[in-house]
Amino acid sequence: MPVTESSIHVLRSDEKDSADPAFVSFAVPHEKDMTVLAALLWIQDNLDGTLALRYSCRGAVCGSCAMVINGDIALACRIHLRNLPAEVIVEPLPNLPIQKDLVVDMTRFWESWARVRPYLIRFDDMPEKEILQTPAQLDRIEQFINCMLCACCYSACPLQQRNPEYVGPAALAALARFENDSRDQRDRDSLKEVSHDSGMWGCRSIFRCIDVCPRNVRPADGIAELRTRALKDLLGRKKR
């Protein structure tokens, strides 16, 4: 199998170092099936063991290896070098603080996600058997279940860049998932908690969250559903 070479330019920095971020280039020989993640791990093993990055499953399941590759936010384990030019630029996710090289601090992302109470809430006694759903009920939430919490949408969102307090598309999609779940019994306070400009009304419907999602989740659709539900609740109260 023929071997070719790519130049991988990695934006490197360290929060403990006052030096400005700078690109460091590595020549990586590879066969046709090497991914960007595999190339970065090869650099770790053969050229520079101090290169820092996040990864886990290597199979597009965990979402840990999200980064910017030639200007596009993607999972490094899904992007093959054969589909890229010989010069490959790799950068950490935007909208999150950089800890070192390609590793970002996900604290802000997880805090935003936790704010929407992204879990099943029930007030009735739990039944002895599982609560079944019809195919139609599952279809309403299935795309949101597929979210792997990779933070691609969070990093791509222009509003997130302008307003770090914005809850973010991933968290709002999670709320839409449970608001539409036939088994969930949460009250309307869940909507009130995000009914502000840093919540569901902050979204400008630019759809970057949809463009970058590796699992074809459409967070903007979930946000639109939350807005519709909030308006229906408001109009219903006014009629009463």
CSV table of C-alpha atoms in Angstrom, one decimal:
chain,number,residue,atom,x,y,z
A,1,MET,CA,0.0,0.0,0.0
A,2,PRO,CA,1.5,3.4,-1.0
A,3,VAL,CA,2.6,5.7,1.7
A,4,THR,CA,2.1,9.5,1.4
A,5,GLU,CA,3.0,12.3,3.8
A,6,SER,CA,0.9,15.1,5.3
A,7,SER,CA,2.0,18.2,7.1
A,8,ILE,CA,0.0,18.5,10.3
A,9,HIS,CA,0.0,22.0,11.7
A,10,VAL,CA,-1.2,22.0,15.3
A,11,LEU,CA,-2.0,25.1,17.2
A,12,ARG,CA,-0.2,24.7,20.6
A,13,SER,CA,-0.5,26.6,23.8
A,14,ASP,CA,-0.6,26.0,27.6
A,15,GLU,CA,-2.6,27.9,30.1
A,16,LYS,CA,0.3,27.7,32.5
A,17,ASP,CA,2.6,29.4,29.9
A,18,SER,CA,2.3,33.0,29.1
A,19,ALA,CA,3.5,32.5,25.5
A,20,ASP,CA,1.0,33.2,22.7
A,21,PRO,CA,-0.5,30.1,20.9
A,22,ALA,CA,1.7,29.1,17.9
A,23,PHE,CA,1.5,26.5,15.2
A,24,VAL,CA,3.9,23.6,15.3
A,25,SER,CA,4.3,21.5,12.2
A,26,PHE,CA,4.8,17.7,12.0
A,27,ALA,CA,5.4,15.5,9.0
A,28,VAL,CA,3.3,12.4,9.2
A,29,PRO,CA,3.7,9.5,6.8
A,30,HIS,CA,0.5,7.5,6.3
A,31,GLU,CA,-1.5,5.1,4.3
A,32,LYS,CA,-4.9,5.9,2.9
A,33,ASP,CA,-7.0,4.9,6.0
A,34,MET,CA,-5.3,7.1,8.6
A,35,THR,CA,-7.6,9.5,10.4
A,36,VAL,CA,-6.6,12.9,11.8
A,37,LEU,CA,-6.9,11.4,15.3
A,38,ALA,CA,-4.6,8.5,14.3
A,39,ALA,CA,-2.1,11.0,12.9
A,40,LEU,CA,-2.1,13.0,16.2
A,41,LEU,CA,-1.6,9.8,18.2
A,42,TRP,CA,1.3,8.9,15.8
A,43,ILE,CA,2.8,12.3,16.5
A,44,GLN,CA,2.5,11.6,20.3
A,45,ASP,CA,4.1,8.2,19.9
A,46,ASN,CA,6.9,9.1,17.5
A,47,LEU,CA,7.6,12.9,17.4
A,48,ASP,CA,6.4,14.7,20.5
A,49,GLY,CA,4.9,12.9,23.5
A,50,THR,CA,3.9,16.3,25.1
A,51,LEU,CA,1.1,16.9,22.5
A,52,ALA,CA,-2.1,17.1,24.4
A,53,LEU,CA,-5.5,16.1,23.0
A,54,ARG,CA,-8.8,14.5,24.1
A,55,TYR,CA,-10.0,11.1,22.8
A,56,SER,CA,-11.5,7.9,24.0
A,57,CYS,CA,-13.4,5.5,21.7
A,58,ARG,CA,-11.8,6.3,18.4
A,59,GLY,CA,-15.1,5.3,16.7
A,60,ALA,CA,-17.3,8.4,16.7
A,61,VAL,CA,-19.3,7.3,19.7
A,62,CYS,CA,-17.9,9.3,22.6
A,63,GLY,CA,-17.4,12.7,21.0
A,64,SER,CA,-14.2,13.4,22.9
A,65,CYS,CA,-12.0,14.2,19.9
A,66,ALA,CA,-13.9,17.2,18.6
A,67,MET,CA,-11.6,19.9,17.2
A,68,VAL,CA,-11.2,22.3,14.3
A,69,ILE,CA,-9.7,20.7,11.2
A,70,ASN,CA,-8.9,23.0,8.3
A,71,GLY,CA,-11.5,25.4,9.6
A,72,ASP,CA,-14.3,22.9,10.1
A,73,ILE,CA,-15.5,21.6,13.5
A,74,ALA,CA,-15.5,17.8,13.4
A,75,LEU,CA,-14.5,14.6,15.2
A,76,ALA,CA,-10.9,13.8,14.4
A,77,CYS,CA,-11.7,10.1,14.4
A,78,ARG,CA,-14.1,10.5,11.5
A,79,ILE,CA,-11.9,12.7,9.2
A,80,HIS,CA,-9.4,10.8,7.0
A,81,LEU,CA,-6.2,12.4,5.7
A,82,ARG,CA,-7.0,11.0,2.2
A,83,ASN,CA,-9.9,13.4,2.0
A,84,LEU,CA,-7.8,16.5,3.1
A,85,PRO,CA,-5.1,18.5,1.3
A,86,ALA,CA,-1.5,17.7,2.2
A,87,GLU,CA,-1.5,20.7,4.6
A,88,VAL,CA,-3.7,20.0,7.6
A,89,ILE,CA,-4.4,22.7,10.2
A,90,VAL,CA,-5.7,21.4,13.6
A,91,GLU,CA,-7.0,23.7,16.3
A,92,PRO,CA,-8.9,23.4,19.6
A,93,LEU,CA,-12.6,23.9,19.9
A,94,PRO,CA,-13.6,27.6,20.0
A,95,ASN,CA,-15.9,29.1,22.7
A,96,LEU,CA,-14.1,27.1,25.5
A,97,PRO,CA,-11.0,28.0,27.5
A,98,ILE,CA,-7.8,26.2,26.3
A,99,GLN,CA,-6.0,24.1,28.9
A,100,LYS,CA,-3.2,22.7,26.7
A,101,ASP,CA,-2.9,22.3,22.9
A,102,LEU,CA,-6.1,20.6,21.7
A,103,VAL,CA,-7.5,20.1,25.2
A,104,VAL,CA,-10.3,22.6,26.2
A,105,ASP,CA,-11.9,23.1,29.6
A,106,MET,CA,-15.4,21.6,29.2
A,107,THR,CA,-16.6,23.0,32.6
A,108,ARG,CA,-18.7,25.8,31.2
A,109,PHE,CA,-20.3,23.4,28.7
A,110,TRP,CA,-21.3,20.9,31.4
A,111,GLU,CA,-22.5,23.6,33.7
A,112,SER,CA,-24.8,24.9,31.0
A,113,TRP,CA,-26.1,21.4,30.2
A,114,ALA,CA,-26.8,20.7,33.9
A,115,ARG,CA,-28.9,23.8,34.2
A,116,VAL,CA,-31.8,22.3,32.2
A,117,ARG,CA,-32.1,19.3,34.4
A,118,PRO,CA,-31.3,16.8,31.6
A,119,TYR,CA,-32.8,13.7,33.1
A,120,LEU,CA,-36.2,12.1,33.5
A,121,ILE,CA,-38.4,13.7,36.1
A,122,ARG,CA,-41.4,11.9,37.6
A,123,PHE,CA,-43.7,12.6,40.5
A,124,ASP,CA,-45.8,9.5,40.3
A,125,ASP,CA,-44.5,6.3,42.0
A,126,MET,CA,-42.2,4.4,39.7
A,127,PRO,CA,-44.0,1.4,38.2
A,128,GLU,CA,-42.7,-2.1,38.6
A,129,LYS,CA,-42.2,-2.4,34.9
A,130,GLU,CA,-40.6,0.0,32.4
A,131,ILE,CA,-42.8,2.7,30.9
A,132,LEU,CA,-43.3,1.8,27.3
A,133,GLN,CA,-43.5,4.2,24.4
A,134,THR,CA,-45.2,4.0,21.1
A,135,PRO,CA,-43.0,4.4,17.9
A,136,ALA,CA,-44.6,7.8,17.4
A,137,GLN,CA,-43.6,8.9,20.9
A,138,LEU,CA,-40.1,7.7,20.5
A,139,ASP,CA,-39.8,9.4,17.1
A,140,ARG,CA,-40.4,12.8,18.8
A,141,ILE,CA,-37.3,12.5,20.9
A,142,GLU,CA,-35.0,10.1,19.1
A,143,GLN,CA,-32.8,12.6,17.3
A,144,PHE,CA,-32.1,14.3,20.6
A,145,ILE,CA,-31.2,11.0,22.3
A,146,ASN,CA,-28.5,10.6,19.7
A,147,CYS,CA,-26.6,13.6,21.1
A,148,MET,CA,-23.1,12.5,22.2
A,149,LEU,CA,-22.3,15.7,24.1
A,150,CYS,CA,-19.2,16.4,21.9
A,151,ALA,CA,-19.7,20.2,22.2
A,152,CYS,CA,-19.4,20.7,18.4
A,153,CYS,CA,-22.6,22.7,18.4
A,154,TYR,CA,-21.6,24.7,21.4
A,155,SER,CA,-18.3,25.6,19.8
A,156,ALA,CA,-19.9,26.5,16.4
A,157,CYS,CA,-22.6,28.8,17.9
A,158,PRO,CA,-22.0,32.5,17.1
A,159,LEU,CA,-24.2,33.5,20.0
A,160,GLN,CA,-22.1,31.5,22.4
A,161,GLN,CA,-19.1,33.5,21.3
A,162,ARG,CA,-20.8,36.8,22.0
A,163,ASN,CA,-22.6,35.7,25.2
A,164,PRO,CA,-20.8,33.1,27.3
A,165,GLU,CA,-23.8,32.9,29.6
A,166,TYR,CA,-26.0,31.5,26.7
A,167,VAL,CA,-27.2,28.1,27.7
A,168,GLY,CA,-26.2,26.7,24.4
A,169,PRO,CA,-27.7,24.5,21.7
A,170,ALA,CA,-26.8,21.1,23.3
A,171,ALA,CA,-28.5,22.0,26.6
A,172,LEU,CA,-31.6,23.3,25.0
A,173,ALA,CA,-31.8,20.3,22.7
A,174,ALA,CA,-31.6,18.1,25.9
A,175,LEU,CA,-34.4,20.1,27.4
A,176,ALA,CA,-36.5,19.7,24.3
A,177,ARG,CA,-35.9,15.9,24.5
A,178,PHE,CA,-37.3,15.7,28.0
A,179,GLU,CA,-40.1,18.2,27.4
A,180,ASN,CA,-41.3,16.0,24.5
A,181,ASP,CA,-40.7,12.7,26.4
A,182,SER,CA,-44.1,11.0,27.1
A,183,ARG,CA,-42.6,9.6,30.4
A,184,ASP,CA,-41.4,12.9,31.8
A,185,GLN,CA,-43.6,14.8,34.3
A,186,ARG,CA,-41.6,18.0,34.8
A,187,ASP,CA,-43.7,21.2,35.3
A,188,ARG,CA,-43.5,24.4,33.3
A,189,ASP,CA,-40.8,25.8,35.5
A,190,SER,CA,-38.3,24.1,33.2
A,191,LEU,CA,-39.3,26.4,30.4
A,192,LYS,CA,-39.4,29.5,32.7
A,193,GLU,CA,-35.8,28.8,33.6
A,194,VAL,CA,-34.6,29.2,30.0
A,195,SER,CA,-37.2,31.9,29.0
A,196,HIS,CA,-34.7,34.7,28.6
A,197,ASP,CA,-32.1,36.1,26.1
A,198,SER,CA,-29.4,33.7,27.5
A,199,GLY,CA,-31.8,30.8,27.0
A,200,MET,CA,-34.2,29.8,24.2
A,201,TRP,CA,-34.9,33.4,23.1
A,202,GLY,CA,-31.3,34.1,22.5
A,203,CYS,CA,-31.0,31.7,19.5
A,204,ARG,CA,-30.7,33.6,16.2
A,205,SER,CA,-31.5,30.6,14.0
A,206,ILE,CA,-28.2,30.6,12.2
A,207,PHE,CA,-28.2,26.8,12.2
A,208,ARG,CA,-24.5,26.3,12.7
A,209,CYS,CA,-25.4,23.8,15.4
A,210,ILE,CA,-27.1,21.7,12.7
A,211,ASP,CA,-24.3,22.0,10.2
A,212,VAL,CA,-21.6,20.7,12.5
A,213,CYS,CA,-23.4,17.9,14.4
A,214,PRO,CA,-21.8,14.5,13.7
A,215,ARG,CA,-24.9,12.7,14.7
A,216,ASN,CA,-27.4,14.7,12.6
A,217,VAL,CA,-29.1,16.1,15.6
A,218,ARG,CA,-30.9,19.4,14.9
A,219,PRO,CA,-30.7,21.5,18.1
A,220,ALA,CA,-32.3,24.5,16.4
A,221,ASP,CA,-35.4,22.5,15.8
A,222,GLY,CA,-35.6,21.6,19.5
A,223,ILE,CA,-35.2,25.3,20.4
A,224,ALA,CA,-38.0,26.2,18.1
A,225,GLU,CA,-40.2,23.6,19.8
A,226,LEU,CA,-39.4,25.0,23.2
A,227,ARG,CA,-40.4,28.5,22.0
A,228,THR,CA,-43.7,27.2,20.6
A,229,ARG,CA,-44.5,25.4,23.8
A,230,ALA,CA,-43.7,28.5,25.9
A,231,LEU,CA,-45.9,30.7,23.7
A,232,LYS,CA,-48.8,28.2,23.9
A,233,ASP,CA,-48.5,28.2,27.6
A,234,LEU,CA,-48.5,32.0,27.8
A,235,LEU,CA,-51.5,32.3,25.5
A,236,GLY,CA,-53.3,29.6,27.4
A,237,ARG,CA,-52.8,31.5,30.7
A,238,LYS,CA,-54.0,34.7,29.2
A,239,LYS,CA,-57.2,33.1,28.0
A,240,ARG,CA,-57.9,31.9,31.5
